[in-house]
Every structure is written in C-alpha cells, then in structure tokens.
C-alpha angles and dihedrals in degrees: 000000000000095000118068120232115239118179096140091252126087088209095055093039087059095042093050091048090051091046092051092054090044097052092043089051091054091048094051091048093050090049090050090056092049095044111034090171087069096042099114095055093040092051089051088053090047092051091051088055092050091050089048091053090052095054117112092240092055092048096046095097091061100035095049093047096049096034091229139072114264095216094046091053102047090125090056131085103240113117106229086170093147088066105025097046096050094039092051093047091064092041090051094052089047089052093051091054095044114011093193105054135134092265099048095102092049089050089053093049095048092044091052091049093049093047089051094048094050091046090053095058136059089206133030139314119252120254093197130352106298093359124099123182116186090205090061089050087053090059090056093048090049089053091053089053091055091046090053091047092051101040109020091239106149114240093152096114092056093044093050092046090052090054090054092048094049093048094043102039117019109035123097124224087268092053097250118143114250109242103216128020143160115260090265090057098256106152121250095171138018128264114280139194097232094056095038096054095040090050089050090055093048094046092050085080093057114016116021092180094060092038092055092045091054092047094049093046090050093048093048093049102037116022121109130170133194126179091344095310114117130198140169125231116231092222133030114246091244092051108043122185145152133276124244142168091300096051096046115205115350112202118187087340094307114125125219094203094041091053093045096047091047090064091072100055092037087059095040092052092042095239092161100179095052091043091053092049093049093044091051089055091047091050092049102045100025090067099219117220119197117201133157092352094308131104125214131173115236098208100050104054122209095317091049091052091049093050091048090051092052095044097045091052097044113144131225108267091235089063095060115010115099124241100258093208093056138046093209115132121227120223121245088236090061091047091051092050090052092046093052092049090050091046091055095046103026135091117300 
C-alpha cells in the first residue's frame, strides 16, 4: 500500500489495512475465475494481498487485542475470528482456483481450527475478548464452504448449525442480522445493513439459502430509490441506532457501508434493478477516476476501492458454494465454466 492509513487509532489503521488487502484479494480471485486467460497475473496480485494480510502491521489489530498471535494459537480456544475468518476466506478462494498452492497447508490448519471452535459452542465465536460479531462469524463459515468446495473436507454440520443459530438467535423481526451479541447470541445492538449485507456476501460461499434470506430481508427493510439512484439504510425505521466505524457515514439514515456491501449480493443473486440503483449511486458519489486503464474512486480511499472490487466481481453462489449434502469436490474447470456462463448472462 503506497498510501498510509490514518484513522487516529493504531487498531483501526491496522484493521483497515488488513481489510483492504482482504477485499482486494477476494476481488482478484473472483476475476481470476471469470477470466482464466488472466489467471497468472491475477493470482500474483492475490498472493501479494495474502502476504500483505500476513504482515505484522496488518495483524496488529488482532494480536494486540488478544495478547497472542492468532496463527501461533490455532490449537487454543480463543476466537480470533476477526482475523482467522477473513484470512481463511481469501485462502479458501485461492485454494479453489489452484488446489496446490503455497498457502494450502495454512488453509487446512485454519479451517480445522475454525471447524473445531464452532463445534465447541452452541452460540458464536468471539471476535475480540468479550465482543462477538455475527458478521465476522459469517466470514469464517464462508471460508469453510470454500475449503469444502476445494478439498472435499466435510464442514456441512458446522455450516448447517450456523444457519440454525443465525435464524434462531440473531435475526430481528425484520430479518436483519444483529450487529453485536454475546457468545450465546443475546443481542447487544440492533440489526444493521452493513453487517447484514456483508454477511450475505460471505455466506454465499457456504450457504446460499441463508445468504439469500439475509439479502432479501435487508433489501425489504432498507432499500430506497429516488430518480434511479438506490441506497440502503443502515438501520430499519422500527429499530433506530447510531453509526460507527463499521457503518461509515450515515446521511439521512442512508448508510455508505450498507449500500456498498449490498452491491455484492445484489449482483450474486442477479437482482438487476437493485444492482443498477446501487451502482448509479456509487458512480455518482464515488467520483470515479479512470487512468491508465484502471478505475479508482476518489472518495473511498484504498479500502473503498478494494470493497468495490470485491462487490462488483461477486460470483453467483452456485458457482462456489459446496453442496451441503455431499463432500464431493468440484473441479476448478467446472467452476470456471460456470463463472463464464454467469459473466455472459449475469448483471453488468
């Protein structure tokens, strides 16, 4: 990253740096599936993102909060899901594209640790000590879906149990995902657009049924459109709340993060009208800048560009999520064929 991160907090500087590498890595991987002729260069970009995520500076937010290194304590019981889930999601996508790659062993180790931690609880895995975010748990479950797809290792029991826990414990009456809970699922915040749509994107890699349900609930409760420009509210009218670092700016109730994260599942589930409305808003307020064949968005900074890359290249769940009733692996050639078909007939 050529531009330094400056939020005023070492924790958030590190977390945003990590998140930028993570979202960019997902975007490059999704592009590699859609454009196999560019796979070598896109995998090099993806690997640079993985190496960036593994740097001490990128991991500081998790290590300093837990007082231990997540990868050095995989045999332990501490959650670390804010690092392990997101890290493993990129590793899982990398594994799907190229099963034998330099990070395959790490993907196996993290997947085993996450499966064990979810199996050991009837609730959710901690993000940080005393803080549990269901959306971060969703990243870990998504990563297990990709691991199953790539290797045939059965994580179906954990994935199905997570669906039951989400539906039974951490969804409001409007279907939105509660943002912060205790480990047993008791709510400490209300449901929010940013977490609901990001979780929908993550879960599309493991459980398309739950992913679609979250997306549709979020859209029904939060979407608004004026003159062709669409946006998502951060909070439902019946469940008001405040914005924070996760929501980004909230203007007249409309959430920047909620609107941005909704682009991914709207594309993945081929909801063309909503996608067009959200993309129109992005194009207007993101201030796109085209230079040397590349497009960036002036108002979002590096993390905004990375999120947009991941969301605008989101795949159909059927192209990546595993069959939960089977441990059979699907070849990367089959995934590519599906991805190309979807690219030709999907939302643009």
